[in-house]
Structures are given as structure tokens and as C-alpha cells.
Amino acid sequence: MKLLSFESSAKSASVALTEGGRLIAQVFQNCGLTHSRTLLPMAENLLAGCGVALSEIDGFAVAAGPGSFTGIRIGVATVKGLAFGLDRPCVGVSTLEAMAHGARALCGDLCCVMDARAGQVYNALFRCENGALTRLCGDRAVKLSALAEEIASSPQILVGDGAEMCYNTLKEQCAGLALAPEELRWPRGTGVAAAALPYFERGEVLSAQQLDAVYLRRPQAERERLARLGAAQSK
């Protein structure tokens, strides 16, 4: 089974082509350009370079959240369009779980983090032993202070686009913190593919119409609107 997997939920963007869990090719960019400009051209160039036609793809996977609201929407919309046009199944996976899969070459406790702003991070904890992952908590939006209390007593390897920010903020409180190597720290298409493959193997797939983004918090514009409504009602 050939899978085309997309990661656009953070600052970087990545597309991976895999077959039966074997990596055929991957592209990665962290150049600051918007994903709406880069994601589809990356996929087109990757397939062209491999001599694989889009019609040969058996399924699509995408990091469906949490993460950047705009980035998630671009990734999900891209996969929905491709899956609908080709009548192929698709799978949306947790961005945080995909990060952990991308760093499963490491051994120990993985603390996957994305900057959620307002003193919070999107976070999930995993344990990696001999390349196998065990999830220790669900995806969540958590305050940095609360995360520090939770992980202060155990060594943690920070993974994700929020890893450096967390390390610089929490290293005095959490002596066991370590940054994953740069090449394993950023979200990539290979992690999305690894997280999605078991769903395809079990037949737990979605149609293009069923695929949707997963937000742990309301978008900022919605939060601001609700705050204004609350302030007006309290007068």
C-alpha cells in the first residue's frame, strides 16, 4: 500500500511517500513560507521525482491537530481534496503522536510540545522502548507551569516545534529535560505515515467527507468574540 502523508500543523511542512511502512521519499521545509504555497508543490515534486503517478497512491494521511489552526486546515483540506478526487481512503492522526513516531529511534520518555500561545502548550507524553511507543496521556492544552510540575521528577526528551521554547523556560525547574536532536525534533511526514499505517491495516479509515480537523482550543478569533460577548453581558 502506497501512502502519501502530509504534515503542516506547525511552522514546518513535510510530505512523505511510503509503501508498507517503508520510506520511499520525503520532503521537508522550514523556510517560513505559508503552507498554502508549499504543500501541494512539495507533493507534486516528490511524486515526480519518484516516478509515481498520483493515481498510484492507495491512501492519504494527515496530521489533523492539534497545532496551528491555519496549518491544520490547509493540510486537512489538501488531503480531503486529493482523497475525494481519487476516491481513496484517508486517515487523520494526532500531530503529537506523529511527532513521537518520528522520534521513536530515541529511548525514554518523550514530551511532545507545540506552542499554543498564552502560556500554554499542546502536549502529550509517550514512553519509547525498543522503538515501541506507549501513550501516557491524551492530547491536551496545558499551562507551562502545570506541565513543569508534572514532569519535574522524571527525565524527559522534548520533541516538537515547541521543544526549544519549553527547554529554555523550564530547564531550571526540570533538571532532567533534554532536547531531541534537531533531525528528530521537527514534525515530519514520516511520523504521520507511521502513526497512520496501523489504521489502514485495520481498515479504520475515513472518506474524504468524514475527515476533519481536531482542535483542542477554540480559534483565537472565536475566543476574542466570546470574551467580548461576556464583557457586554456583564455590563
mmCIF file of C-alpha atoms in Angstrom:
data_model
loop_
_atom_site.group_PDB
_atom_site.id
_atom_site.type_symbol
_atom_site.label_atom_id
_atom_site.label_comp_id
_atom_site.label_asym_id
_atom_site.label_seq_id
_atom_site.Cartn_x
_atom_site.Cartn_y
_atom_site.Cartn_z
ATOM 1 C CA MET A 1 0.000 0.000 0.000
ATOM 2 C CA LYS A 2 1.413 3.364 -1.064
ATOM 3 C CA LEU A 3 0.575 6.184 1.353
ATOM 4 C CA LEU A 4 1.104 9.898 0.833
ATOM 5 C CA SER A 5 1.319 11.624 4.213
ATOM 6 C CA PHE A 6 1.176 15.350 4.974
ATOM 7 C CA GLU A 7 2.380 17.370 7.969
ATOM 8 C CA SER A 8 1.515 21.083 8.033
ATOM 9 C CA SER A 9 0.280 21.640 11.580
ATOM 10 C CA ALA A 10 3.343 23.611 12.723
ATOM 11 C CA LYS A 11 5.834 26.058 11.192
ATOM 12 C CA SER A 12 7.478 23.377 9.067
ATOM 13 C CA ALA A 13 5.863 21.377 6.282
ATOM 14 C CA SER A 14 6.600 17.861 5.123
ATOM 15 C CA VAL A 15 5.301 15.214 2.733
ATOM 16 C CA ALA A 16 6.295 11.538 2.792
ATOM 17 C CA LEU A 17 5.727 8.671 0.374
ATOM 18 C CA THR A 18 5.779 5.236 1.994
ATOM 19 C CA GLU A 19 4.892 1.723 0.939
ATOM 20 C CA GLY A 20 4.046 -0.882 3.559
ATOM 21 C CA GLY A 21 5.848 1.145 6.204
ATOM 22 C CA ARG A 22 8.983 1.557 4.065
ATOM 23 C CA LEU A 23 10.041 5.131 3.357
ATOM 24 C CA ILE A 24 10.394 5.806 -0.363
ATOM 25 C CA ALA A 25 10.892 9.577 -0.243
ATOM 26 C CA GLN A 26 10.319 12.583 1.988
ATOM 27 C CA VAL A 27 10.498 16.346 1.578
ATOM 28 C CA PHE A 28 10.764 18.845 4.445
ATOM 29 C CA GLN A 29 10.733 22.633 4.521
ATOM 30 C CA ASN A 30 11.080 25.075 7.381
ATOM 31 C CA CYS A 31 11.609 28.232 5.380
ATOM 32 C CA GLY A 32 8.740 30.387 6.668
ATOM 33 C CA LEU A 33 6.617 30.277 3.514
ATOM 34 C CA THR A 34 2.907 29.642 4.019
ATOM 35 C CA HIS A 35 1.813 26.044 3.643
ATOM 36 C CA SER A 36 -0.774 27.048 1.055
ATOM 37 C CA ARG A 37 2.174 27.914 -1.227
ATOM 38 C CA THR A 38 4.398 24.950 -0.469
ATOM 39 C CA LEU A 39 2.420 21.817 0.417
ATOM 40 C CA LEU A 40 0.940 20.756 -2.932
ATOM 41 C CA PRO A 41 4.066 21.656 -4.950
ATOM 42 C CA MET A 42 6.112 19.594 -2.462
ATOM 43 C CA ALA A 43 3.842 16.599 -3.048
ATOM 44 C CA GLU A 44 3.876 17.034 -6.813
ATOM 45 C CA ASN A 45 7.668 17.306 -6.951
ATOM 46 C CA LEU A 46 8.125 14.336 -4.633
ATOM 47 C CA LEU A 47 5.913 12.081 -6.759
ATOM 48 C CA ALA A 48 7.517 13.286 -9.985
ATOM 49 C CA GLY A 49 10.980 12.615 -8.595
ATOM 50 C CA CYS A 50 9.970 9.072 -7.669
ATOM 51 C CA GLY A 51 8.224 8.384 -10.972
ATOM 52 C CA VAL A 52 4.964 7.675 -9.136
ATOM 53 C CA ALA A 53 1.645 8.897 -10.504
ATOM 54 C CA LEU A 54 -0.904 10.339 -8.113
ATOM 55 C CA SER A 55 -3.340 7.658 -9.297
ATOM 56 C CA GLU A 56 -0.986 5.006 -7.847
ATOM 57 C CA ILE A 57 -1.481 6.309 -4.292
ATOM 58 C CA ASP A 58 -3.678 3.948 -2.251
ATOM 59 C CA GLY A 59 -4.426 6.289 0.659
ATOM 60 C CA PHE A 60 -3.653 9.611 2.281
ATOM 61 C CA ALA A 61 -2.724 10.568 5.843
ATOM 62 C CA VAL A 62 -2.514 13.952 7.534
ATOM 63 C CA ALA A 63 -1.631 15.440 10.898
ATOM 64 C CA ALA A 64 -5.126 16.613 11.853
ATOM 65 C CA GLY A 65 -4.248 18.512 15.020
ATOM 66 C CA PRO A 66 -3.634 19.985 17.444
ATOM 67 C CA GLY A 67 -1.490 22.795 16.102
ATOM 68 C CA SER A 68 -1.726 25.932 14.023
ATOM 69 C CA PHE A 69 -5.365 26.459 13.066
ATOM 70 C CA THR A 70 -4.403 27.680 9.595
ATOM 71 C CA GLY A 71 -1.793 24.972 9.057
ATOM 72 C CA ILE A 72 -4.157 22.205 10.123
ATOM 73 C CA ARG A 73 -6.898 23.475 7.839
ATOM 74 C CA ILE A 74 -4.516 23.597 4.866
ATOM 75 C CA GLY A 75 -3.298 20.046 5.463
ATOM 76 C CA VAL A 76 -6.759 18.601 6.032
ATOM 77 C CA ALA A 77 -8.234 20.455 3.058
ATOM 78 C CA THR A 78 -5.412 19.220 0.834
ATOM 79 C CA VAL A 79 -5.984 15.594 1.805
ATOM 80 C CA LYS A 80 -9.760 15.902 1.559
ATOM 81 C CA GLY A 81 -9.418 17.248 -1.977
ATOM 82 C CA LEU A 82 -6.980 14.555 -3.089
ATOM 83 C CA ALA A 83 -8.917 11.726 -1.442
ATOM 84 C CA PHE A 84 -12.220 12.932 -2.877
ATOM 85 C CA GLY A 85 -10.860 13.361 -6.383
ATOM 86 C CA LEU A 86 -9.320 9.880 -6.448
ATOM 87 C CA ASP A 87 -11.945 8.171 -4.269
ATOM 88 C CA ARG A 88 -9.254 6.991 -1.846
ATOM 89 C CA PRO A 89 -9.431 6.405 1.921
ATOM 90 C CA CYS A 90 -7.696 8.737 4.328
ATOM 91 C CA VAL A 91 -6.711 8.937 7.988
ATOM 92 C CA GLY A 92 -6.193 11.918 10.287
ATOM 93 C CA VAL A 93 -3.742 11.344 13.130
ATOM 94 C CA SER A 94 -2.744 13.252 16.236
ATOM 95 C CA THR A 95 0.035 15.702 15.455
ATOM 96 C CA LEU A 96 1.608 14.946 18.842
ATOM 97 C CA GLU A 97 1.518 11.197 18.280
ATOM 98 C CA ALA A 98 3.047 11.668 14.831
ATOM 99 C CA MET A 99 5.871 13.650 16.483
ATOM 100 C CA ALA A 100 6.508 10.769 18.867
ATOM 101 C CA HIS A 101 6.605 8.273 15.999
ATOM 102 C CA GLY A 102 9.107 10.483 14.230
ATOM 103 C CA ALA A 103 11.382 10.346 17.288
ATOM 104 C CA ARG A 104 10.903 6.663 18.140
ATOM 105 C CA ALA A 105 14.588 5.987 17.456
ATOM 106 C CA LEU A 106 15.185 7.581 20.864
ATOM 107 C CA CYS A 107 14.752 5.650 24.106
ATOM 108 C CA GLY A 108 12.996 7.115 27.131
ATOM 109 C CA ASP A 109 10.081 9.402 27.905
ATOM 110 C CA LEU A 110 9.101 11.749 25.088
ATOM 111 C CA CYS A 111 7.410 15.049 25.901
ATOM 112 C CA CYS A 112 5.816 16.283 22.674
ATOM 113 C CA VAL A 113 5.085 20.010 22.733
ATOM 114 C CA MET A 114 3.747 22.699 20.434
ATOM 115 C CA ASP A 115 3.500 26.355 21.375
ATOM 116 C CA ALA A 116 -0.209 27.094 21.923
ATOM 117 C CA ARG A 117 0.428 30.720 22.977
ATOM 118 C CA ALA A 118 -0.956 32.414 26.087
ATOM 119 C CA GLY A 119 1.431 30.472 28.330
ATOM 120 C CA GLN A 120 0.156 27.098 27.139
ATOM 121 C CA VAL A 121 1.438 24.232 25.044
ATOM 122 C CA TYR A 122 -0.271 21.420 23.205
ATOM 123 C CA ASN A 123 1.221 18.364 24.827
ATOM 124 C CA ALA A 124 1.179 14.587 25.081
ATOM 125 C CA LEU A 125 3.575 12.240 26.863
ATOM 126 C CA PHE A 126 4.868 8.944 25.467
ATOM 127 C CA ARG A 127 7.300 6.251 26.544
ATOM 128 C CA CYS A 128 9.565 4.790 23.887
ATOM 129 C CA GLU A 129 11.159 1.387 24.473
ATOM 130 C CA ASN A 130 12.925 -0.523 21.703
ATOM 131 C CA GLY A 131 11.138 1.522 19.073
ATOM 132 C CA ALA A 132 7.666 0.845 20.528
ATOM 133 C CA LEU A 133 5.533 3.730 21.809
ATOM 134 C CA THR A 134 3.237 3.755 24.835
ATOM 135 C CA ARG A 135 0.957 6.760 25.220
ATOM 136 C CA LEU A 136 0.996 8.094 28.809
ATOM 137 C CA CYS A 137 -1.716 10.763 28.469
ATOM 138 C CA GLY A 138 -4.151 12.156 25.956
ATOM 139 C CA ASP A 139 -3.580 15.213 23.799
ATOM 140 C CA ARG A 140 -4.198 18.366 25.812
ATOM 141 C CA ALA A 141 -3.656 22.102 26.028
ATOM 142 C CA VAL A 142 -1.821 22.678 29.298
ATOM 143 C CA LYS A 143 -0.172 25.607 31.050
ATOM 144 C CA LEU A 144 3.619 25.501 31.120
ATOM 145 C CA SER A 145 3.576 25.793 34.900
ATOM 146 C CA ALA A 146 1.338 22.721 35.210
ATOM 147 C CA LEU A 147 3.490 20.739 32.773
ATOM 148 C CA ALA A 148 6.595 21.658 34.751
ATOM 149 C CA GLU A 149 5.056 20.268 37.959
ATOM 150 C CA GLU A 150 4.130 17.028 36.187
ATOM 151 C CA ILE A 151 7.485 16.274 34.576
ATOM 152 C CA ALA A 152 9.868 17.816 37.138
ATOM 153 C CA SER A 153 10.769 14.493 38.741
ATOM 154 C CA SER A 154 11.427 12.398 35.628
ATOM 155 C CA PRO A 155 13.830 12.779 32.689
ATOM 156 C CA GLN A 156 12.059 13.911 29.509
ATOM 157 C CA ILE A 157 13.143 14.287 25.897
ATOM 158 C CA LEU A 158 11.460 17.301 24.324
ATOM 159 C CA VAL A 159 10.110 16.843 20.797
ATOM 160 C CA GLY A 160 8.214 19.275 18.573
ATOM 161 C CA ASP A 161 8.311 22.852 17.390
ATOM 162 C CA GLY A 162 7.772 23.994 20.997
ATOM 163 C CA ALA A 163 10.685 21.949 22.351
ATOM 164 C CA GLU A 164 13.301 24.717 22.422
ATOM 165 C CA MET A 165 10.883 27.206 23.984
ATOM 166 C CA CYS A 166 9.940 24.689 26.686
ATOM 167 C CA TYR A 167 13.555 23.793 27.355
ATOM 168 C CA ASN A 168 14.605 27.423 27.788
ATOM 169 C CA THR A 169 11.604 28.150 30.029
ATOM 170 C CA LEU A 170 11.574 25.019 32.193
ATOM 171 C CA LYS A 171 15.179 23.794 32.383
ATOM 172 C CA GLU A 172 15.736 25.367 35.811
ATOM 173 C CA GLN A 173 12.622 23.666 37.226
ATOM 174 C CA CYS A 174 13.040 20.348 35.405
ATOM 175 C CA ALA A 175 16.641 19.216 35.637
ATOM 176 C CA GLY A 176 16.018 16.087 33.562
ATOM 177 C CA LEU A 177 14.955 17.916 30.412
ATOM 178 C CA ALA A 178 16.805 17.237 27.166
ATOM 179 C CA LEU A 179 16.218 18.388 23.616
ATOM 180 C CA ALA A 180 15.765 15.747 20.939
ATOM 181 C CA PRO A 181 18.363 16.030 18.167
ATOM 182 C CA GLU A 182 17.401 18.612 15.551
ATOM 183 C CA GLU A 183 16.793 15.996 12.877
ATOM 184 C CA LEU A 184 14.277 14.181 15.100
ATOM 185 C CA ARG A 185 12.689 17.195 16.752
ATOM 186 C CA TRP A 186 10.570 18.663 13.976
ATOM 187 C CA PRO A 187 7.246 17.164 12.805
ATOM 188 C CA ARG A 188 7.675 15.237 9.566
ATOM 189 C CA GLY A 189 5.615 13.260 7.103
ATOM 190 C CA THR A 190 7.320 10.024 8.125
ATOM 191 C CA GLY A 191 5.883 10.354 11.632
ATOM 192 C CA VAL A 192 2.399 10.902 10.199
ATOM 193 C CA ALA A 193 2.808 7.830 7.985
ATOM 194 C CA ALA A 194 3.973 5.670 10.911
ATOM 195 C CA ALA A 195 1.064 6.801 13.094
ATOM 196 C CA ALA A 196 -1.464 6.257 10.274
ATOM 197 C CA LEU A 197 -0.312 2.853 8.998
ATOM 198 C CA PRO A 198 -1.996 0.771 11.761
ATOM 199 C CA TYR A 199 -5.348 2.421 10.955
ATOM 200 C CA PHE A 200 -5.036 1.458 7.304
ATOM 201 C CA GLU A 201 -4.002 -2.067 8.240
ATOM 202 C CA ARG A 202 -7.068 -2.454 10.492
ATOM 203 C CA GLY A 203 -9.360 -0.882 7.913
ATOM 204 C CA GLU A 204 -10.189 2.008 10.270
ATOM 205 C CA VAL A 205 -10.170 4.619 7.520
ATOM 206 C CA LEU A 206 -12.264 7.646 6.627
ATOM 207 C CA SER A 207 -13.773 9.003 3.471
ATOM 208 C CA ALA A 208 -12.844 12.489 2.315
ATOM 209 C CA GLN A 209 -16.173 13.754 3.645
ATOM 210 C CA GLN A 210 -15.552 12.253 7.093
ATOM 211 C CA LEU A 211 -12.044 13.635 7.587
ATOM 212 C CA ASP A 212 -11.942 16.663 9.872
ATOM 213 C CA ALA A 213 -9.512 18.740 11.887
ATOM 214 C CA VAL A 214 -9.104 18.288 15.646
ATOM 215 C CA TYR A 215 -8.783 21.472 17.713
ATOM 216 C CA LEU A 216 -8.108 21.373 21.436
ATOM 217 C CA ARG A 217 -8.984 25.036 21.829
ATOM 218 C CA ARG A 218 -11.236 27.480 20.037
ATOM 219 C CA PRO A 219 -9.530 29.661 17.410
ATOM 220 C CA GLN A 220 -8.233 32.988 18.750
ATOM 221 C CA ALA A 221 -10.871 34.984 16.854
ATOM 222 C CA GLU A 222 -13.612 32.866 18.421
ATOM 223 C CA ARG A 223 -12.119 33.240 21.911
ATOM 224 C CA GLU A 224 -11.943 37.014 21.466
ATOM 225 C CA ARG A 225 -15.539 37.129 20.223
ATOM 226 C CA LEU A 226 -16.771 35.157 23.238
ATOM 227 C CA ALA A 227 -14.767 37.412 25.567
ATOM 228 C CA ARG A 228 -16.420 40.491 24.046
ATOM 229 C CA LEU A 229 -19.855 38.907 24.420
ATOM 230 C CA GLY A 230 -19.133 38.052 28.036
ATOM 231 C CA ALA A 231 -17.948 41.568 28.779
ATOM 232 C CA ALA A 232 -21.040 43.059 27.140
ATOM 233 C CA GLN A 233 -23.385 40.772 29.074
ATOM 234 C CA SER A 234 -21.747 41.622 32.390
ATOM 235 C CA LYS A 235 -22.427 45.337 31.973
#
